[in-house]
Coordinates of C-alpha atoms and ligand atoms in Angstrom, one line a residue:
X106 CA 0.0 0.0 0.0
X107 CA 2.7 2.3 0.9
X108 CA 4.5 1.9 -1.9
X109 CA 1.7 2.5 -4.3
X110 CA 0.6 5.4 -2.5
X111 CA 3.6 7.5 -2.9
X112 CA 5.1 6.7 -6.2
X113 CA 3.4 9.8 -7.1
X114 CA 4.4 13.3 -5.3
X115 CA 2.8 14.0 -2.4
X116 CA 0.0 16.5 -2.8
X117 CA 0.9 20.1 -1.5
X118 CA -1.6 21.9 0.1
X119 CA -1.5 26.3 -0.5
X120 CA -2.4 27.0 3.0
X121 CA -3.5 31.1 4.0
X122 CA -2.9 32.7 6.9
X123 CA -4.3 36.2 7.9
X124 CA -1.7 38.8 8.6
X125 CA -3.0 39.5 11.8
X126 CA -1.2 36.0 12.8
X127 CA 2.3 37.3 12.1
X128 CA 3.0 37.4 15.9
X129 CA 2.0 34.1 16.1
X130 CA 4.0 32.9 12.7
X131 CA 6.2 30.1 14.9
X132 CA 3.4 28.7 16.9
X133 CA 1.2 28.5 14.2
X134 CA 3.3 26.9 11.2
X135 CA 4.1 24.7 13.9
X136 CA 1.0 23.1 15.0
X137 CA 0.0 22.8 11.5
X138 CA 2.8 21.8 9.9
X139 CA 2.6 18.9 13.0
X140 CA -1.0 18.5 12.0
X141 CA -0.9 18.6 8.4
X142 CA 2.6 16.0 8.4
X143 CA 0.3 13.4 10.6
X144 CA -1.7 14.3 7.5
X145 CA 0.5 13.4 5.0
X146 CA 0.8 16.2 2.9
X147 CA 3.3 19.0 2.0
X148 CA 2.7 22.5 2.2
X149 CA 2.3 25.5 0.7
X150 CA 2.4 28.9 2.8
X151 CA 1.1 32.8 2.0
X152 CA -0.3 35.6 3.5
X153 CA -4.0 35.6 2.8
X154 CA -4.6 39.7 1.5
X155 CA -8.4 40.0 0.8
X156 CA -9.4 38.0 -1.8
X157 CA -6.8 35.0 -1.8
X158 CA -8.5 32.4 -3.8
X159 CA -7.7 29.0 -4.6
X160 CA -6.9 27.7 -1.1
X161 CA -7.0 24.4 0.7
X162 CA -6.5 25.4 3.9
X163 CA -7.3 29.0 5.4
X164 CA -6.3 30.1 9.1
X165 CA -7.6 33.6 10.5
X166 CA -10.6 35.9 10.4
X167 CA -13.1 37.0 8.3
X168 CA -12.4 33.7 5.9
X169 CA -15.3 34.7 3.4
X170 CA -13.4 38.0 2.0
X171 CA -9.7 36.7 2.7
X172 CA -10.1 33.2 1.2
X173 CA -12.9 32.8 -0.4
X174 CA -13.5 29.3 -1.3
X175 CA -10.7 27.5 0.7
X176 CA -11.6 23.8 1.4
X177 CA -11.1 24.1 4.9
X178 CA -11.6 27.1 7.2
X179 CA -10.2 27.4 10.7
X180 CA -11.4 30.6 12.5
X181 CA -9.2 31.9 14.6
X182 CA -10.1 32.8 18.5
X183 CA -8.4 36.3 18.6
X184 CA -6.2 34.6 21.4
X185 CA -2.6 35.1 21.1
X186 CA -0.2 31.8 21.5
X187 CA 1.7 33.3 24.4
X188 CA -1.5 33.5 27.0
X189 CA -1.9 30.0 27.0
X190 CA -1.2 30.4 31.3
X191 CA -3.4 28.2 33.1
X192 CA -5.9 28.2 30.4
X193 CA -8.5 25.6 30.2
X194 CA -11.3 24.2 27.9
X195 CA -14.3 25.1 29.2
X196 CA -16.1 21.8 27.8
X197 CA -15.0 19.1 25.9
X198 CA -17.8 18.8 22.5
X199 CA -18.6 15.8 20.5
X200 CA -20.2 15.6 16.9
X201 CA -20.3 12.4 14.8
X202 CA -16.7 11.1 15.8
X203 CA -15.2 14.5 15.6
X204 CA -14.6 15.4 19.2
X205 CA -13.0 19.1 20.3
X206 CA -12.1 21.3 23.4
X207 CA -13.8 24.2 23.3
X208 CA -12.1 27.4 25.4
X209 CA -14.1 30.3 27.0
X210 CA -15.7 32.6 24.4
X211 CA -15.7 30.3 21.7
X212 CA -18.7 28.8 19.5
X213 CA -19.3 25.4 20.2
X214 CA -21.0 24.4 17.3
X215 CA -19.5 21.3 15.4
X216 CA -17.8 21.3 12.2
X217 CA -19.9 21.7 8.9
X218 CA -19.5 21.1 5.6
X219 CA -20.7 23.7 2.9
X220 CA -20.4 23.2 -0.8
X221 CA -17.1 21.2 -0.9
X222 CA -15.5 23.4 2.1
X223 CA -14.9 21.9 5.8
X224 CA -15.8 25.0 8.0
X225 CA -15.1 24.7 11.7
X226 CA -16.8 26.8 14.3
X227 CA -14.0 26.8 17.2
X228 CA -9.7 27.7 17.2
X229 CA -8.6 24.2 16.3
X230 CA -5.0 25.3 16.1
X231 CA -4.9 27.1 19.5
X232 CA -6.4 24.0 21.2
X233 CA -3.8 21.9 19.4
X234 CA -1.3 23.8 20.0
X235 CA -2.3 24.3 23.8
X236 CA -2.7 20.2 23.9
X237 CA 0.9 19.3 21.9
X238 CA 3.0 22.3 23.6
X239 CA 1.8 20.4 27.5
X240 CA 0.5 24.5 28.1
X241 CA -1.8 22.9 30.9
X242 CA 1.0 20.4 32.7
X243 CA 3.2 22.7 34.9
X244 CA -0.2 23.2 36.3
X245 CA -1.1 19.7 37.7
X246 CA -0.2 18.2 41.2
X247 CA 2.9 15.8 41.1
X248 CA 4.0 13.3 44.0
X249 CA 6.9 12.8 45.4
X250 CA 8.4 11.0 42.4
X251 CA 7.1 13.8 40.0
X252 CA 4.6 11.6 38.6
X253 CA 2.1 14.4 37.5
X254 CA -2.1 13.9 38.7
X255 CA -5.1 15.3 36.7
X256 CA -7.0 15.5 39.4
X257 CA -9.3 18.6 39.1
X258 CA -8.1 19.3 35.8
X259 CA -10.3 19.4 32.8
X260 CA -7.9 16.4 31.2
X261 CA -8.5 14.6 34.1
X262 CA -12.1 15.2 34.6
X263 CA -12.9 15.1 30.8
X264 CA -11.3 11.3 29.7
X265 CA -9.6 13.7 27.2
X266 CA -6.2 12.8 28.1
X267 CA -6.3 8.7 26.8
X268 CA -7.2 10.2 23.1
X269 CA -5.4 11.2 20.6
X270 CA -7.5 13.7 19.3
X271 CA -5.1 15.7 17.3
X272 CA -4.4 12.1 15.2
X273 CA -7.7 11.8 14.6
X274 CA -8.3 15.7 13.3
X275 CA -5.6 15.2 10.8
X276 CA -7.5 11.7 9.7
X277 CA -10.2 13.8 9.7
X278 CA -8.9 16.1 7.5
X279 CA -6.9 13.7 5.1
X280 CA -10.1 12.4 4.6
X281 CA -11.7 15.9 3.6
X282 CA -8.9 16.3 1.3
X283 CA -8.6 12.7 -0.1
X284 CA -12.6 12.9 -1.1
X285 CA -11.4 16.2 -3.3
X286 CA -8.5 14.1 -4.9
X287 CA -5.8 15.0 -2.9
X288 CA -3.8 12.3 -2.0
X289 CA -1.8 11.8 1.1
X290 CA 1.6 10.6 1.7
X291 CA 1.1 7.1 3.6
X292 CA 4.0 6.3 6.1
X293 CA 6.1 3.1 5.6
X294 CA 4.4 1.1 7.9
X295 CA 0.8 1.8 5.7
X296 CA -2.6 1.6 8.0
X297 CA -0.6 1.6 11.4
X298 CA 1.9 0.3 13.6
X299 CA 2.7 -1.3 16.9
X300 CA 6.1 -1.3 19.0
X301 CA 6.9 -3.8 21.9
X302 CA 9.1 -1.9 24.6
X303 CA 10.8 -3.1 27.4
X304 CA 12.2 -0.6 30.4
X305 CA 14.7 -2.6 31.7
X306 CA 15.0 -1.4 35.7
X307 CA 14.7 -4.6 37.8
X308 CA 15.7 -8.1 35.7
X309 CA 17.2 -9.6 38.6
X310 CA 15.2 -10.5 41.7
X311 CA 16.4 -9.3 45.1
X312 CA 14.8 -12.1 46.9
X313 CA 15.0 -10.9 49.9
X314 CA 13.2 -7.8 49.2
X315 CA 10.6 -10.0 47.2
X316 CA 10.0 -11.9 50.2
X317 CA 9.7 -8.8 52.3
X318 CA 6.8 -7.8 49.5
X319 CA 5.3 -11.6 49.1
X320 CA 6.0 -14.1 51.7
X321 CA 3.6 -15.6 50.5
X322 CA 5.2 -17.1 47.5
X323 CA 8.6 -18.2 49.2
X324 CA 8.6 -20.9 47.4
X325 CA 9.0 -19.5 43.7
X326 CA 10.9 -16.5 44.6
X327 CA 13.7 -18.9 45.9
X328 CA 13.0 -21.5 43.4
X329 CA 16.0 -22.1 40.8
X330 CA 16.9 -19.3 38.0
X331 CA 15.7 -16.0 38.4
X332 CA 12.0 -15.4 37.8
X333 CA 12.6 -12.1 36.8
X334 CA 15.5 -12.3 33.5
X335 CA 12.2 -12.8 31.2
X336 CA 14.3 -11.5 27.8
X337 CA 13.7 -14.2 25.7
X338 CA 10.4 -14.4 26.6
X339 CA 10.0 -11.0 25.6
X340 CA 12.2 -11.3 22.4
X341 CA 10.1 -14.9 21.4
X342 CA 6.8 -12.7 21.9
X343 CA 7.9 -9.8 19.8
X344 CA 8.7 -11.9 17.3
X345 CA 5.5 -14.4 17.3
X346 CA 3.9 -10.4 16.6
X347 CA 6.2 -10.2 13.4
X348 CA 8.3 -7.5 15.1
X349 CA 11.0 -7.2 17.6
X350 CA 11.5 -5.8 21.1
X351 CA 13.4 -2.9 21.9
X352 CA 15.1 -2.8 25.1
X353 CA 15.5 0.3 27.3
X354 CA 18.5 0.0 29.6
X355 CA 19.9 1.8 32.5
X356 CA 23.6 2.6 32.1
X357 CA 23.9 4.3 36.2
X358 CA 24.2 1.5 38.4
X359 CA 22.4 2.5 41.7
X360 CA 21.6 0.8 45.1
X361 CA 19.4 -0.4 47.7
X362 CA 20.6 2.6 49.7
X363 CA 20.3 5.2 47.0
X364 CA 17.0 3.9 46.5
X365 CA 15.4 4.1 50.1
X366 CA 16.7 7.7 50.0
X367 CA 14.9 8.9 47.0
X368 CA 17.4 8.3 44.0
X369 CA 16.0 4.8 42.7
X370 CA 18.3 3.7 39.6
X371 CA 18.9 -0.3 38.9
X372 CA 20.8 -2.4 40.6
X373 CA 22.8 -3.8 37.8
X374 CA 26.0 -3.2 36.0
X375 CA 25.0 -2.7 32.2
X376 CA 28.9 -2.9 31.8
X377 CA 29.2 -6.2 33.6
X378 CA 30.0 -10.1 31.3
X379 CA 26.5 -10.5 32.4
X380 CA 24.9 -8.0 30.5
X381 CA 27.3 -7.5 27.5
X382 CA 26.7 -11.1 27.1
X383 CA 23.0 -10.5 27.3
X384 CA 23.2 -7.3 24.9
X385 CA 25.2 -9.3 22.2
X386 CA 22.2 -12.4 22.3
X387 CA 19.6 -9.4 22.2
X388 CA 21.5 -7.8 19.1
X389 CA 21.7 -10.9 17.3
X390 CA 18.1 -11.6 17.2
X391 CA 17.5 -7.9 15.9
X392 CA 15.9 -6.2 19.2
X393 CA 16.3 -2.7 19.2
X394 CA 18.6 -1.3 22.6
X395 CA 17.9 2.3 24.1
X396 CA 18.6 4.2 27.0
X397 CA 16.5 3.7 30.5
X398 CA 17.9 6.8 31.5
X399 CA 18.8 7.6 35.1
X400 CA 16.2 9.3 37.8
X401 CA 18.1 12.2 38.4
X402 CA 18.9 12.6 34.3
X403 CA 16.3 15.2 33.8
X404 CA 18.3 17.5 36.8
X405 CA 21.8 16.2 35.8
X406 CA 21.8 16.4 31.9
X407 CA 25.4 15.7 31.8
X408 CA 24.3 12.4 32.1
X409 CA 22.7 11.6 28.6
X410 CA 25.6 11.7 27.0
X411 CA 27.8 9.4 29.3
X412 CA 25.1 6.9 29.8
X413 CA 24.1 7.5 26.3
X414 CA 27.6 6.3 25.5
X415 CA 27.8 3.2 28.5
X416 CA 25.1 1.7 27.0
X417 CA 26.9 1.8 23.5
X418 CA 29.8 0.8 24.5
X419 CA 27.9 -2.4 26.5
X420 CA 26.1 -3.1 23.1
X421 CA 28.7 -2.5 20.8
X422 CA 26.2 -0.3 18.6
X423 CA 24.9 2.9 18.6
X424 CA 21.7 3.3 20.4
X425 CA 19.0 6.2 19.3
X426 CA 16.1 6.1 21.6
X427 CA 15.3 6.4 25.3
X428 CA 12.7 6.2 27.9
X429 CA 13.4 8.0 31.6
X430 CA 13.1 6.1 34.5
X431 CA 9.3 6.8 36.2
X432 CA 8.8 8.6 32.7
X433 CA 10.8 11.3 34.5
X434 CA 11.5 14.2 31.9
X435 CA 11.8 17.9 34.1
X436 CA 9.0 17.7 35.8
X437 CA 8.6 21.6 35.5
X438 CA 10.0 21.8 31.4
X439 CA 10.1 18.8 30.2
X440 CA 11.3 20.1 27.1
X441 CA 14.3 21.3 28.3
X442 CA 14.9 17.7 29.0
X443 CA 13.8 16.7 25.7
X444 CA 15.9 19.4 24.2
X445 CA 19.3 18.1 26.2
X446 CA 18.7 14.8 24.7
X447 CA 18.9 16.2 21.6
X448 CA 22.0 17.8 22.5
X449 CA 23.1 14.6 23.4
X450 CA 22.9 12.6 20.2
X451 CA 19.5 10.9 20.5
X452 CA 16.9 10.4 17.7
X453 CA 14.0 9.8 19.4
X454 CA 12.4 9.6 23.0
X455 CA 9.8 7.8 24.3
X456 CA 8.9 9.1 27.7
X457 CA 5.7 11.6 27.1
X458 CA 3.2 9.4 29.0
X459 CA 1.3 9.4 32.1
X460 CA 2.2 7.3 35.2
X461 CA -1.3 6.6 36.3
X462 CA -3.5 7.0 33.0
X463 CA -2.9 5.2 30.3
X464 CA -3.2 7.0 26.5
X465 CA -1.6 10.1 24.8
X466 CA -0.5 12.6 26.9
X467 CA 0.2 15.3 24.1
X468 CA -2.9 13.9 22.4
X469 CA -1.3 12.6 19.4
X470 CA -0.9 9.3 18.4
X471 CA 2.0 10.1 15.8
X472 CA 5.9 10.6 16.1
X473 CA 6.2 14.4 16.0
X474 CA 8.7 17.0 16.9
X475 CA 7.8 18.8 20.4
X476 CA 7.9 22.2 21.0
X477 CA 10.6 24.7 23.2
X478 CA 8.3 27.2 24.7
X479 CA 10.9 30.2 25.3
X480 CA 12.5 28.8 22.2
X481 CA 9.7 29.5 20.3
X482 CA 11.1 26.9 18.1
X483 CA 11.2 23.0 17.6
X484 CA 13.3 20.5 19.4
X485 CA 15.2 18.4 16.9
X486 CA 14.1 15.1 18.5
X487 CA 11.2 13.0 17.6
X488 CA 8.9 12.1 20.5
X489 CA 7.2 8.2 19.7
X490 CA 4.1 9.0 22.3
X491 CA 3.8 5.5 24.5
X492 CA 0.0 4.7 24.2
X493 CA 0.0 2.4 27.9
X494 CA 2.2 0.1 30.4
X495 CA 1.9 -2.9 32.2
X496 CA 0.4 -1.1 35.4
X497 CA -1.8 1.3 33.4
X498 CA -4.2 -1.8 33.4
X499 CA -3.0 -3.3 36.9
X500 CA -2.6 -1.2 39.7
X501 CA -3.3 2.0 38.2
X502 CA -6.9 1.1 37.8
X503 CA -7.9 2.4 40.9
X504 CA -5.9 5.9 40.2
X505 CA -7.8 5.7 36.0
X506 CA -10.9 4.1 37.6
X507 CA -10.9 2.4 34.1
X508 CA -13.3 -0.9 34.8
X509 CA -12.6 -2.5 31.7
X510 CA -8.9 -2.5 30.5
X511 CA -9.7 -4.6 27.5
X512 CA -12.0 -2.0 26.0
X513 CA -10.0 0.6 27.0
X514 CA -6.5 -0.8 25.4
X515 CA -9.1 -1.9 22.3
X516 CA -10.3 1.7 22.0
X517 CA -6.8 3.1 22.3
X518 CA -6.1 0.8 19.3
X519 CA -8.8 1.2 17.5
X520 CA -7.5 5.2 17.5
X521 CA -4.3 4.6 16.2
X522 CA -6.0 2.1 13.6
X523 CA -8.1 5.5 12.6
X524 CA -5.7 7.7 12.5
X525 CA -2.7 5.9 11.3
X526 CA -0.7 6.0 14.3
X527 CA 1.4 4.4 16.0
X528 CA 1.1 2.3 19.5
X529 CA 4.2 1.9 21.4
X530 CA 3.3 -0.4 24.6
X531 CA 6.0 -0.6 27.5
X532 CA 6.1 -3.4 29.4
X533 CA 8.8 -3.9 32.5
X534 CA 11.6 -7.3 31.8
X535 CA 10.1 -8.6 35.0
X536 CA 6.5 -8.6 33.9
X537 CA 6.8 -11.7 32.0
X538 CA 6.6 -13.6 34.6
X539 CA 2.9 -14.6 35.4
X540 CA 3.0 -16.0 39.0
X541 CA 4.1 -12.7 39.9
X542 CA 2.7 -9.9 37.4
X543 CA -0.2 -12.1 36.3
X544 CA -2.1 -8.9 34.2
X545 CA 1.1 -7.9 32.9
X546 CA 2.9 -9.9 30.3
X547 CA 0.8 -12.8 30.4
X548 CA -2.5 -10.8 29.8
X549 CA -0.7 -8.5 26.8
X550 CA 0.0 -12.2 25.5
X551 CA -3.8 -12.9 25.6
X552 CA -5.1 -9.6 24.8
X553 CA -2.9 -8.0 21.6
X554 CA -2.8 -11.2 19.5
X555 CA -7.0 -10.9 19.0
X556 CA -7.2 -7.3 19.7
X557 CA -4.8 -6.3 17.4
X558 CA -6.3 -4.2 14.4
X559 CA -5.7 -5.9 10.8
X560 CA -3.4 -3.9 8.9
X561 CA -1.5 -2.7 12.3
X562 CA 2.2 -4.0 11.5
X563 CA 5.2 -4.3 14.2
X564 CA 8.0 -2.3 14.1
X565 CA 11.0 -1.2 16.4
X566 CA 10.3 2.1 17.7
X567 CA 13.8 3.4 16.1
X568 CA 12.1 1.8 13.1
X569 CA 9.2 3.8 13.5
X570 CA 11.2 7.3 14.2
X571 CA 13.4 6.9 11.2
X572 CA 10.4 6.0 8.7
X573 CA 8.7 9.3 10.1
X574 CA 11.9 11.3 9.4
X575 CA 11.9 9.9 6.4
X576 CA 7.9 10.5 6.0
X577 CA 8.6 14.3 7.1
X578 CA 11.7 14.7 5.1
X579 CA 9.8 13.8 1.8
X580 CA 7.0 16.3 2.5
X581 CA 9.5 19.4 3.4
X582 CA 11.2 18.6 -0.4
X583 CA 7.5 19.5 -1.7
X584 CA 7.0 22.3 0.8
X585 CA 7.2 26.0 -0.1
X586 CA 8.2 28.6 2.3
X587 CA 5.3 32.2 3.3
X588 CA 5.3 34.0 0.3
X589 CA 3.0 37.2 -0.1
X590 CA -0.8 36.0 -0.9
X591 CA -3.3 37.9 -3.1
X592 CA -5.4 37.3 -6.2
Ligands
ZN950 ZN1 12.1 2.4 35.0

């Protein structure tokens, strides 16, 4: 399907802008050039003067004398990208399967269609932008681990934050566009894709911690091997999926002591024979390895690089992607974090999720390029959003009050099917072991094999981040910089 799809050029969309946006110019080429890439098309950019006909996308006010005609129309609020504060939707609408935050002021009406043209009634681009930029999350409550909480919050209250809304506006859109002839760029992957991922923090049992935690099962946590070095288990799985697993490991060795006094890294040597030895069997049967990087990596940057490098030179290969520890990123700017990984050579991070809700915390299903607030610019990193974990659907139930993980994991799914995203599951080295983590590994074993959408192909995420690049790179070649508009 790929293939075919893109033999031709990608269509390039003439998008207009009104003028009165110039303030705005970063923000704004930004969330739609993200929107409009999860698309799949190239663009086009001008100032829309009065009159600017022959558009396919228009972004502004008064849209019937600056762009008469366009086949979509965004309306812009009046609100400037810099007040985003603690701004929040005031309610959360839903029409058809088009669902939108609406923000104080604004119409709430649903999109509508009107002689070939897709006209929306609310600021689409600020509320993307508010949603991929994480605006709202210096706002929330964290614990003591950082992990953030929605309580209160209108993400939290609404069941917003588990979608990927702005995925499925661009399918939305592609689909607007495709019905006019317009065709899209399709990803390598096609419909969808699907990445196994491992964070690798606790593969050998401490028994007697374990037994400290479970006397009740004595018995297996002393039996013979160690019931939590599940690789191959994980590798075999992977591969039964037609893909393979990518491993996250930690290169700073930490303690029992440093853990009881709030610095909780893995026990184990990534440099040991051990390991290596386990890194070389991983590499031969094509698993991807990545960084778990350290708990304190987000306040100590000077750490990416040196356990960026440990881990490569444990592996013997270059490594490209990384999860933090506790999805740890700055808890106040997690793009800076973001941003230092850049600086340190990575390609791709995978740490954008929630501790105790499963789904998309930027709302996007897609790889995509995050955003540097005082910047004003983007981070040259791709962020592969995780969709859930193992304890999304085990002992974070009482924290999501989700009653029905199946139907939830299905619906996440069943989004990136839509959309033609991509789900990237993490699931701990430990949790293949089903006496201990029974609704870990051994349901994900039950669950994905049915529940996985036809058409939804395995890949490594590294695969995944350098098809997108690749994606992205063949759009910009058919994009065109602002240029003035006018009839
Ligand atoms: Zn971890």
């Amino acid at each position: 399907m790929a293939g075919d799809s893109n033999s031709q050029q990608p269509a390039r969309l003439r998008i207009g802008l009104d003028p009165a946006l110039a303030a705005w110019l970063a923000e704004v080429q930004y969330t739609l050039d993200t929107l409009l890439e999860t698309a799949g098309y190239a663009r086009e950019w001008l100032w829309a003067e009065p009159g600017t006909a022959g558009l396919d996308l228009y972004y502004g006010n008064e849209p019937d004398t600056r762009a008469p005609g366009a086949r979509v129309v965004l309306p812009w609020s009046g609100r400037g990208f810099e007040s985003l504060g603690k701004l929040q939707p005031t309610e959360l609408r839903c029409h058809d399967t088009f669902v939108w935050p609406v923000f104080s002021g604004e119409s709430s009406q649903p999109p509508i269609r009107e002689a070939g043209s897709l006209r929306f009634a609310s600021d689409l681009v600020f509320a993307a932008f508010w949603w991929l930029s994480g605006a709202h999350e210096p706002h929330y409550g964290r614990d003591r681990v950082d992990n953030l909480s929605l309580a209160g919050s209108f993400l939290g209250e609404s069941g917003l934050q588990g979608k990927p809304w702005i995925s499925l506006w661009a399918a939305r859109l592609r689909e607007h566009f495709r019905a006019q002839g317009l065709e899209p760029r399709v990803p390598e992957w096609g419909e969808s894709t699907l990445a196994i991922s491992h964070d690798v923090d606790y593969p050998e049992i401490v028994r007697l911690v374990e037994l400290l935690r479970r006397p009740a099962d004595a018995r297996a946590i002393f039996a013979a091997g160690d019931p939590f070095w599940c690789f191959d288990a994980w590798a075999d799985f992977a591969e039964s999926l037609g893909t393979r697993s990518a491993f996250y490991f930690m290169a700073r060795q930490g303690s029992l002591l440093r853990y009881l006094t709030g610095d909780p890294d893995a026990f184990y040597d990534v440099a040991s024979p051990r390991f290596r030895s386990l890194l070389a069997t991983l590499r031969e049967r094509g698993c991807e390895i990545g960084l778990h990087a350290s708990f304190r990596s987000s306040e100590k940057t000077e750490r990416y690089a040196i356990e960026k490098r440990r881990v490569e030179e444990a592996a013997g290969a270059e490594i490209t992607g990384n999860r933090q520890h506790y999805w740890r990123l700055d808890p106040e700017k997690p793009h800076e974090s973001l941003a230092h990984l850049a600086d340190a050579g990575f390609g791709y991070d995978s740490s954008l999720g929630f501790e105790r809700m499963p789904g998309f915390r930027r709302g996007i299903c897609h790889p995509y390029k995050p955003w540097h607030p005082e910047r004003r610019a983007v981070i040259d990193l791709l962020e592969v959003p995780p969709a859930w974990m193992d304890d999304h659907y085990d002992g974070r139930l009482a924290d999501s009050g989700i009653s029905d993980p199946e139907a939830h994991a299905g619906g996440l799914l069943a989004d990136v099917a839509a959309s033609g995203g991509v789900a990237v599951v993490d699931y701990h080295v430990r949790g293949m072991n089903e006496r201990f983590f029974p609704r870990w590994g051994a349901w994900l074993a039950r669950f994905l094999p049915g529940a996985r959408p036809s058409g939804m192909v395995g890949r490594t995420p590294a695969e995944i981040a350098s098809g997108w690049l690749h994606h992205v790179a063949c759009l910009e070649v058919e994009s065109r910089g602002l240029s003035q508009g006018g009839s």
